[in-house]
Tab-separated table of C-alpha atoms in Angstrom:
chain	number	residue	atom	x	y	z
A	28	MET	CA	27.870	108.344	121.358
A	29	PHE	CA	28.973	105.265	119.439
A	30	LEU	CA	32.312	105.213	121.361
A	31	ASN	CA	30.557	105.539	124.749
A	32	CYS	CA	28.125	102.733	123.872
A	33	GLY	CA	31.059	100.488	122.926
A	34	GLN	CA	32.563	101.022	126.386
A	35	LEU	CA	29.327	100.301	128.240
A	36	LEU	CA	28.352	97.137	126.389
A	37	PRO	CA	29.917	93.680	126.094
A	38	PRO	CA	32.401	93.243	123.232
A	39	LEU	CA	31.037	92.162	119.871
A	40	LEU	CA	31.794	88.664	118.718
A	41	ARG	CA	32.603	86.732	115.529
A	42	HIS	CA	30.314	84.093	114.090
A	43	ALA	CA	32.363	81.269	115.637
A	44	ASP	CA	31.830	82.658	119.136
A	45	VAL	CA	28.040	82.741	119.155
A	46	PRO	CA	25.416	79.981	118.894
A	47	ALA	CA	24.936	78.793	115.314
A	48	ARG	CA	21.249	79.606	115.787
A	49	ILE	CA	21.850	83.355	115.594
A	50	THR	CA	24.442	83.459	112.799
A	51	GLU	CA	23.550	84.809	109.354
A	52	SER	CA	25.014	83.620	106.073
A	53	PHE	CA	28.187	85.500	105.030
A	54	ILE	CA	28.046	87.808	108.101
A	55	LEU	CA	31.248	87.072	110.048
A	56	SER	CA	31.405	89.646	112.815
A	57	GLY	CA	29.427	92.255	114.772
A	58	TYR	CA	27.349	89.688	116.754
A	59	ARG	CA	25.850	90.212	120.208
A	60	PHE	CA	25.700	87.160	122.492
A	61	PRO	CA	22.067	86.372	123.374
A	62	ASN	CA	22.324	87.404	127.032
A	63	TYR	CA	21.869	91.181	126.840
A	64	SER	CA	19.546	93.006	129.207
A	65	LEU	CA	16.718	95.160	127.858
A	66	ALA	CA	18.766	98.319	128.611
A	67	GLN	CA	21.824	96.915	126.788
A	68	CYS	CA	19.673	96.067	123.757
A	69	LEU	CA	18.232	99.582	123.613
A	70	LEU	CA	21.679	101.082	123.999
A	71	SER	CA	23.058	98.894	121.206
A	72	ALA	CA	20.946	100.889	118.735
A	73	PHE	CA	23.715	103.513	118.960
A	74	ARG	CA	26.539	101.016	118.555
A	75	PRO	CA	27.694	99.596	115.194
A	76	THR	CA	26.611	95.953	115.266
A	77	ASN	CA	25.305	93.786	112.408
A	78	GLU	CA	21.775	94.622	113.605
A	79	THR	CA	22.140	98.393	113.962
A	80	GLY	CA	21.354	99.136	110.332
A	81	ASN	CA	18.447	96.677	110.386
A	82	PHE	CA	16.940	98.637	113.274
A	83	TRP	CA	17.307	102.147	111.853
A	84	THR	CA	16.174	101.217	108.310
A	85	HIS	CA	12.705	100.414	109.582
A	86	PHE	CA	12.525	102.769	112.616
A	87	LEU	CA	13.243	106.049	110.886
A	88	PRO	CA	10.692	105.301	108.093
A	89	VAL	CA	7.928	105.361	110.732
A	90	PHE	CA	8.167	109.179	110.757
A	91	ILE	CA	8.396	109.477	107.022
A	92	PHE	CA	5.297	107.318	106.596
A	93	ALA	CA	3.357	109.257	109.256
A	94	PHE	CA	4.145	112.511	107.492
A	95	TYR	CA	2.716	111.428	104.120
A	96	PHE	CA	-0.168	109.557	105.733
A	97	LEU	CA	-1.712	112.796	106.929
A	98	GLU	CA	-2.120	114.160	103.407
A	99	PRO	CA	-5.808	113.110	102.783
A	100	PHE	CA	-6.986	114.637	106.044
A	101	CYS	CA	-5.800	118.057	104.873
A	102	LEU	CA	-7.882	118.052	101.682
A	103	GLU	CA	-10.498	120.735	101.408
A	104	GLY	CA	-13.883	119.295	102.203
A	105	ALA	CA	-12.503	116.086	103.667
A	106	PRO	CA	-14.634	114.401	106.386
A	107	PRO	CA	-13.424	114.520	109.998
A	108	THR	CA	-10.558	112.161	110.852
A	109	GLY	CA	-12.954	109.895	112.785
A	110	ASP	CA	-15.473	109.618	109.940
A	111	PRO	CA	-16.275	106.049	108.783
A	112	PHE	CA	-14.888	106.955	105.376
A	113	PHE	CA	-11.379	106.980	106.910
A	114	TYR	CA	-11.771	103.700	108.870
A	115	PRO	CA	-9.934	101.644	106.160
A	116	LEU	CA	-7.163	104.219	105.962
A	117	TRP	CA	-6.624	104.094	109.719
A	118	ASN	CA	-6.473	100.330	109.605
A	119	TYR	CA	-3.897	100.518	106.873
A	120	PHE	CA	-1.884	102.997	108.982
A	121	MET	CA	-1.978	100.655	111.993
A	122	GLY	CA	-0.849	97.754	109.810
A	123	VAL	CA	2.149	99.621	108.455
A	124	LEU	CA	3.015	101.147	111.841
A	125	CYS	CA	2.966	97.708	113.540
A	126	LEU	CA	5.049	96.201	110.691
A	127	LEU	CA	7.774	98.863	110.899
A	128	MET	CA	7.919	98.939	114.707
A	129	ALA	CA	7.832	95.158	115.111
A	130	SER	CA	10.587	94.732	112.507
A	131	SER	CA	12.859	97.341	114.071
A	132	MET	CA	12.276	96.114	117.598
A	133	ALA	CA	12.828	92.494	116.575
A	134	HIS	CA	16.283	93.354	115.305
A	135	LEU	CA	17.070	95.459	118.346
A	136	LEU	CA	15.825	93.130	121.086
A	137	ASN	CA	16.597	89.686	119.704
A	138	SER	CA	19.837	89.370	121.670
A	139	MET	CA	18.114	89.050	125.032
A	140	SER	CA	17.879	85.259	124.776
A	141	LEU	CA	17.347	82.546	122.188
A	142	VAL	CA	13.684	82.300	123.183
A	143	ILE	CA	13.080	86.050	122.946
A	144	ARG	CA	14.818	86.031	119.608
A	145	GLU	CA	12.281	83.515	118.267
A	146	VAL	CA	9.353	85.418	119.725
A	147	CYS	CA	10.587	88.677	118.241
A	148	PHE	CA	10.569	87.290	114.733
A	149	PHE	CA	7.256	85.455	115.204
A	150	VAL	CA	5.715	88.866	116.021
A	151	ASP	CA	7.512	90.287	112.997
A	152	TYR	CA	5.901	87.731	110.678
A	153	GLY	CA	2.521	88.331	112.281
A	154	THR	CA	2.622	92.075	111.677
A	155	ILE	CA	3.623	91.552	108.041
A	156	SER	CA	0.494	89.423	107.599
A	157	ALA	CA	-1.684	91.980	109.393
A	158	TYR	CA	-0.302	94.694	107.121
A	159	THR	CA	-1.410	92.775	104.026
A	160	VAL	CA	-4.970	92.706	105.376
A	161	GLY	CA	-4.753	96.404	106.222
A	162	SER	CA	-3.779	96.975	102.588
A	163	SER	CA	-6.690	94.826	101.422
A	164	LEU	CA	-9.159	96.929	103.394
A	165	ALA	CA	-7.792	100.101	101.857
A	166	TYR	CA	-7.898	98.539	98.370
A	167	TYR	CA	-11.448	97.291	98.866
A	168	TYR	CA	-12.890	100.620	99.931
A	169	TYR	CA	-10.744	103.021	97.833
A	170	ILE	CA	-9.480	101.015	94.767
A	171	HIS	CA	-12.297	98.457	94.405
A	172	PRO	CA	-13.847	98.742	90.915
A	173	ARG	CA	-16.862	100.410	92.513
A	174	ALA	CA	-15.009	102.251	95.295
A	175	GLY	CA	-16.783	105.471	96.264
A	176	ILE	CA	-19.344	105.129	93.499
A	177	LEU	CA	-22.789	105.244	95.059
A	178	GLU	CA	-24.707	106.641	92.106
A	179	LEU	CA	-23.759	108.269	88.793
A	180	ARG	CA	-25.084	111.801	88.752
A	181	ILE	CA	-24.016	112.647	85.179
A	182	GLY	CA	-24.550	110.519	82.045
A	183	ARG	CA	-21.643	109.522	79.829
A	184	HIS	CA	-23.002	111.403	76.838
A	185	ASN	CA	-25.065	114.164	78.383
A	186	ASN	CA	-25.601	116.011	81.619
A	187	THR	CA	-29.044	114.595	82.471
A	188	HIS	CA	-29.627	112.584	85.585
A	189	GLN	CA	-29.759	108.829	85.157
A	190	ASP	CA	-32.364	106.583	86.643
A	191	PRO	CA	-30.825	104.907	89.750
A	192	SER	CA	-31.801	101.460	88.595
A	193	SER	CA	-30.114	101.880	85.228
A	194	SER	CA	-27.064	103.267	86.982
A	195	SER	CA	-26.927	100.194	89.246
A	196	SER	CA	-27.373	97.828	86.338
A	197	SER	CA	-24.589	99.495	84.368
A	198	LEU	CA	-22.297	99.062	87.327
A	199	SER	CA	-23.242	95.406	87.671
A	200	SER	CA	-22.488	94.763	84.034
A	201	ALA	CA	-19.084	96.364	84.404
A	202	MET	CA	-17.595	93.479	86.390
A	203	PRO	CA	-19.971	90.451	86.391
A	204	GLU	CA	-17.261	87.826	86.586
A	205	PHE	CA	-15.654	89.268	89.709
A	206	SER	CA	-18.543	90.817	91.589
A	207	VAL	CA	-19.085	87.797	93.885
A	208	PHE	CA	-15.405	87.537	94.708
A	209	PHE	CA	-14.902	91.242	95.386
A	210	GLU	CA	-18.008	91.703	97.490
A	211	THR	CA	-18.084	88.475	99.495
A	212	LEU	CA	-14.777	86.604	99.280
A	213	TYR	CA	-12.028	89.238	98.871
A	214	ILE	CA	-11.552	90.245	102.535
A	215	PRO	CA	-12.035	86.693	103.946
A	216	SER	CA	-9.504	85.373	101.392
A	217	SER	CA	-7.035	88.029	102.427
A	218	CYS	CA	-7.400	87.043	106.082
A	219	LEU	CA	-7.129	83.329	105.365
A	220	VAL	CA	-3.978	83.820	103.294
A	221	ALA	CA	-2.472	86.049	105.999
A	222	ILE	CA	-2.957	83.301	108.620
A	223	ILE	CA	-1.405	80.706	106.281
A	224	CYS	CA	1.608	83.021	105.816
A	225	VAL	CA	2.128	83.364	109.561
A	226	LEU	CA	1.994	79.599	110.024
A	227	ALA	CA	4.449	78.949	107.172
A	228	CYS	CA	6.924	81.664	108.191
A	229	CYS	CA	6.931	80.636	111.874
A	230	ASN	CA	7.570	77.090	110.742
A	231	THR	CA	10.716	78.134	108.875
A	232	ARG	CA	12.302	78.996	112.194
A	233	GLN	CA	11.948	75.394	113.427
A	234	ARG	CA	12.126	73.430	110.168
A	235	TRP	CA	12.890	74.018	106.470
A	236	ARG	CA	15.802	76.250	107.617
A	237	THR	CA	17.953	75.517	104.575
A	238	TYR	CA	15.430	77.243	102.292
A	239	ARG	CA	13.945	79.629	104.829
A	240	TYR	CA	14.634	82.834	102.913
A	241	ILE	CA	13.160	81.500	99.693
A	242	ILE	CA	10.105	80.124	101.466
A	243	ARG	CA	9.433	83.350	103.376
A	244	THR	CA	9.790	85.427	100.216
A	245	LEU	CA	7.552	83.198	98.094
A	246	VAL	CA	4.964	82.810	100.918
A	247	PHE	CA	4.402	86.552	101.047
A	248	LEU	CA	3.947	86.640	97.268
A	249	LEU	CA	0.566	84.964	97.806
A	250	PRO	CA	-1.051	87.716	99.923
A	251	PHE	CA	0.309	90.296	97.512
A	252	LEU	CA	-1.482	88.607	94.613
A	253	VAL	CA	-4.737	88.230	96.513
A	254	ALA	CA	-4.687	91.760	97.956
A	255	SER	CA	-3.848	93.311	94.593
A	256	THR	CA	-6.760	91.821	92.631
A	257	PRO	CA	-8.772	95.099	92.707
A	258	ILE	CA	-5.769	96.901	91.228
A	259	PHE	CA	-5.255	94.264	88.565
A	260	TYR	CA	-8.898	94.563	87.628
A	261	ARG	CA	-8.704	98.356	87.427
A	262	LEU	CA	-5.579	98.156	85.298
A	263	LEU	CA	-7.055	95.570	82.893
A	264	HIS	CA	-10.516	97.133	82.528
A	265	SER	CA	-11.833	100.590	81.857
A	266	SER	CA	-11.872	103.030	84.740
A	267	PRO	CA	-15.107	103.207	86.741
A	268	TYR	CA	-14.823	106.953	86.848
A	269	LEU	CA	-16.402	109.142	84.189
A	270	PRO	CA	-13.931	110.098	81.464
A	271	THR	CA	-12.838	113.474	82.827
A	272	SER	CA	-9.311	114.802	83.031
A	273	SER	CA	-9.217	114.211	86.808
A	274	SER	CA	-10.253	110.579	86.369
A	275	PHE	CA	-7.551	109.996	83.792
A	276	SER	CA	-5.023	111.638	86.059
A	277	SER	CA	-6.085	109.373	88.959
A	278	SER	CA	-5.840	106.236	86.785
A	279	SER	CA	-2.414	107.219	85.480
A	280	SER	CA	-1.104	107.949	88.998
A	281	MET	CA	-2.412	104.653	90.299
A	282	THR	CA	-0.683	102.766	87.500
A	283	GLN	CA	2.579	104.637	88.054
A	284	PHE	CA	2.644	104.115	91.836
A	285	PHE	CA	1.558	100.466	91.598
A	286	CYS	CA	4.301	99.654	89.097
A	287	ARG	CA	6.859	101.302	91.393
A	288	HIS	CA	5.365	99.418	94.359
A	289	CYS	CA	5.877	96.117	92.487
A	290	PHE	CA	9.379	97.121	91.391
A	291	TRP	CA	10.581	97.731	94.895
A	292	LEU	CA	8.988	94.482	96.099
A	293	VAL	CA	10.845	92.517	93.408
A	294	VAL	CA	14.159	94.240	94.248
A	295	SER	CA	13.660	93.548	97.988
A	296	ALA	CA	12.928	89.889	97.248
A	297	LEU	CA	16.139	89.635	95.194
A	298	PHE	CA	18.165	91.066	98.072
A	299	ASN	CA	16.547	88.765	100.583
A	300	ILE	CA	17.123	85.605	98.564
A	301	SER	CA	20.485	86.333	96.942
A	302	LYS	CA	22.273	87.709	100.043
A	303	ILE	CA	24.149	90.135	97.833
A	304	PRO	CA	26.466	92.003	98.440
A	305	GLU	CA	27.812	90.052	101.464
A	306	ARG	CA	27.828	86.834	99.439
A	307	LEU	CA	30.385	88.400	97.096
A	308	SER	CA	32.676	89.556	99.887
A	309	PRO	CA	32.011	87.807	103.279
A	310	GLY	CA	32.971	90.016	106.202
A	311	ARG	CA	33.122	93.287	104.302
A	312	PHE	CA	29.443	94.213	104.768
A	313	ASP	CA	28.983	92.851	108.300
A	314	ILE	CA	27.950	96.214	109.835
A	315	TRP	CA	26.724	98.437	107.030
A	316	GLY	CA	25.388	97.671	103.563
A	317	HIS	CA	24.432	94.026	103.826
A	318	SER	CA	21.413	92.599	102.006
A	319	HIS	CA	18.929	92.741	104.873
A	320	GLN	CA	19.393	96.507	105.216
A	321	TRP	CA	18.744	96.972	101.491
A	322	PHE	CA	15.781	94.647	101.868
A	323	HIS	CA	14.368	96.956	104.523
A	324	VAL	CA	14.943	100.074	102.440
A	325	CYS	CA	13.286	98.553	99.373
A	326	THR	CA	10.269	97.247	101.332
A	327	PHE	CA	9.692	100.688	102.838
A	328	LEU	CA	9.943	102.356	99.424
A	329	SER	CA	7.322	99.881	98.163
A	330	ILE	CA	5.040	100.771	101.108
A	331	LEU	CA	5.566	104.510	100.456
A	332	ASP	CA	4.523	104.161	96.821
A	333	GLU	CA	1.547	102.084	97.970
A	334	LEU	CA	0.584	104.923	100.314
A	335	HIS	CA	0.836	107.499	97.517
A	336	MET	CA	-1.386	105.248	95.354
A	337	ILE	CA	-4.036	104.909	98.099
A	338	ASN	CA	-3.885	108.626	98.894
A	339	GLY	CA	-4.432	109.381	95.192
A	340	GLU	CA	-7.550	107.210	95.077
A	341	VAL	CA	-8.882	108.790	98.293
A	342	ARG	CA	-8.312	112.191	96.787
A	343	ALA	CA	-10.165	111.150	93.604
A	344	ILE	CA	-13.151	109.910	95.612
A	345	LEU	CA	-13.279	113.057	97.767
A	346	LEU	CA	-12.778	115.613	95.046
A	347	HIS	CA	-14.298	114.013	91.948
A	348	PRO	CA	-17.506	115.926	91.138
A	349	VAL	CA	-19.594	112.819	90.265
A	350	LEU	CA	-18.640	110.674	93.258
A	351	VAL	CA	-20.425	110.581	96.603
A	352	VAL	CA	-18.447	109.810	99.741
A	353	PRO	CA	-19.709	106.633	101.412
A	354	PRO	CA	-21.931	106.046	103.294
A	355	ALA	CA	-23.960	109.147	102.343
A	356	THR	CA	-26.625	107.101	100.534
A	357	PRO	CA	-27.383	103.386	100.532
A	358	PRO	CA	-24.776	102.022	98.089
A	359	HIS	CA	-24.521	98.699	96.310
A	360	LEU	CA	-21.004	98.431	97.763
A	361	PRO	CA	-21.504	98.994	101.551
A	362	GLY	CA	-19.464	101.773	103.108
A	363	PRO	CA	-16.900	101.051	105.847
A	364	THR	CA	-18.164	100.262	109.326
A	365	LEU	CA	-16.503	99.527	112.631
A	366	ALA	CA	-17.211	95.814	112.206
A	367	SER	CA	-16.010	95.593	108.578
A	368	THR	CA	-12.694	97.362	109.294
A	369	TYR	CA	-11.569	97.452	112.970
A	370	GLY	CA	-13.601	94.302	113.663
A	371	VAL	CA	-11.885	92.373	110.855
A	372	MET	CA	-8.447	93.483	112.067
A	373	LEU	CA	-9.249	92.622	115.688
A	374	VAL	CA	-10.329	89.080	114.807
A	375	LEU	CA	-7.279	88.665	112.593
A	376	GLN	CA	-4.914	89.965	115.260
A	377	ALA	CA	-6.403	87.625	117.845
A	378	SER	CA	-5.879	84.669	115.461
A	379	ILE	CA	-2.302	85.718	114.772
A	380	ALA	CA	-1.631	86.220	118.492
A	381	SER	CA	-2.780	82.657	119.240
A	382	ILE	CA	-0.501	81.296	116.512
A	383	ILE	CA	2.459	83.309	117.902
A	384	ALA	CA	1.670	82.079	121.431
A	385	TRP	CA	1.747	78.443	120.282
A	386	PHE	CA	5.057	78.784	118.446
A	387	SER	CA	6.522	80.749	121.354
A	388	TRP	CA	5.583	77.983	123.764
A	389	CYS	CA	7.299	75.457	121.486
A	390	ALA	CA	10.368	77.680	121.201
A	391	ASN	CA	10.566	78.090	124.962
A	392	SER	CA	10.576	74.306	125.495
A	393	ILE	CA	13.279	73.843	122.864
A	394	TYR	CA	15.630	76.784	123.332
A	395	LYS	CA	15.423	77.744	127.011
A	396	PRO	CA	17.503	74.735	128.183
A	397	GLN	CA	19.892	75.320	125.281
A	398	GLY	CA	20.285	78.980	126.142
A	399	VAL	CA	21.249	78.249	129.752
A	400	GLN	CA	23.870	75.729	128.661
A	401	LEU	CA	25.248	78.003	125.919
A	402	GLU	CA	25.633	80.908	128.309
A	403	LYS	CA	27.552	78.741	130.796
A	404	GLU	CA	29.892	77.606	127.983
A	405	PHE	CA	30.326	81.214	126.802
A	406	LEU	CA	31.208	82.482	130.293
A	407	THR	CA	33.685	79.613	130.748
A	408	LYS	CA	35.414	80.412	127.444
A	409	ARG	CA	35.648	84.083	128.285
A	410	HIS	CA	37.046	83.294	131.736
A	411	LEU	CA	39.735	81.095	130.196
A	412	LYS	CA	40.688	83.812	127.659
A	413	CYS	CA	41.075	86.327	130.459
A	414	HIS	CA	43.569	84.079	132.150
């Protein structure tokens, strides 16, 4: 298949034969000139280019993620898949799915033109930001310090029922310093930070290009810190669950998966900034094994551990004997609704789409004339070489 694709597609080029705009540091060969048709781009997924590995390392994980995502729906006694309890989980799924698909398609289709290349990566940055808000929704409803806790049915020291008002007051005293942030500012803050990230990352394609990899990596550190505040709180304070063996198991699993999630994010950032291994041997890792492929692998491993962490908390809420699945009774922490989950994501996506449209319009005015001229020069050079 790889041999047949090589015969049907234009020859691959070295970094000196393509516009400087599309070259990557320390990658010397395997480039596609930005004049491919859609069919040629799709076919190039089966041809060894310097983008082939970038495509497959985020396309294949879609199926792995989907497989593990279905786990909570198979739990005994779980609500139907369309139940409001699962709204945040579905939003998280859509965020991850869009991230993986946009990333893989951006690397596959970016050789259609200089303008389309810019648009592809603008969409890529937008889906990363949307994913962080999808994570925030899942954290809010499943890992929030009061997630799933509507009323305590069993006392800490005896098996008698507590008065609802005393139960509510004990919950309020558990996190007084963060209650306002968690319940009113957490999701809006995540959305605001996501929009800032899209603006900053899109700007790195038109300015700040010398430090673009550092800026993009550091910019996405901010939404991680904001989104992870419920987890930091849970790790630094006592568990909201009653001290049973299942609660301790849930807390331990969350700590383990979150630490692994952070580890893979740090490793992916190091690959993205350092450009190792190709920096150590330019030209040797042009097709397979360069840093962006390892970056993709590590980011997916971080997402997979995050999914396991969220699934573990969903399992604890569904199966823990003293927890009530929202919104069975009027809780202090409101249960998920269409407006608070899908509505939030819809407004965010509309905002991101408008930002992408603006930057795409700017890119079209800048790069469309350049692309026409560069293609003429490329065809002239190739004609001269043939003669």
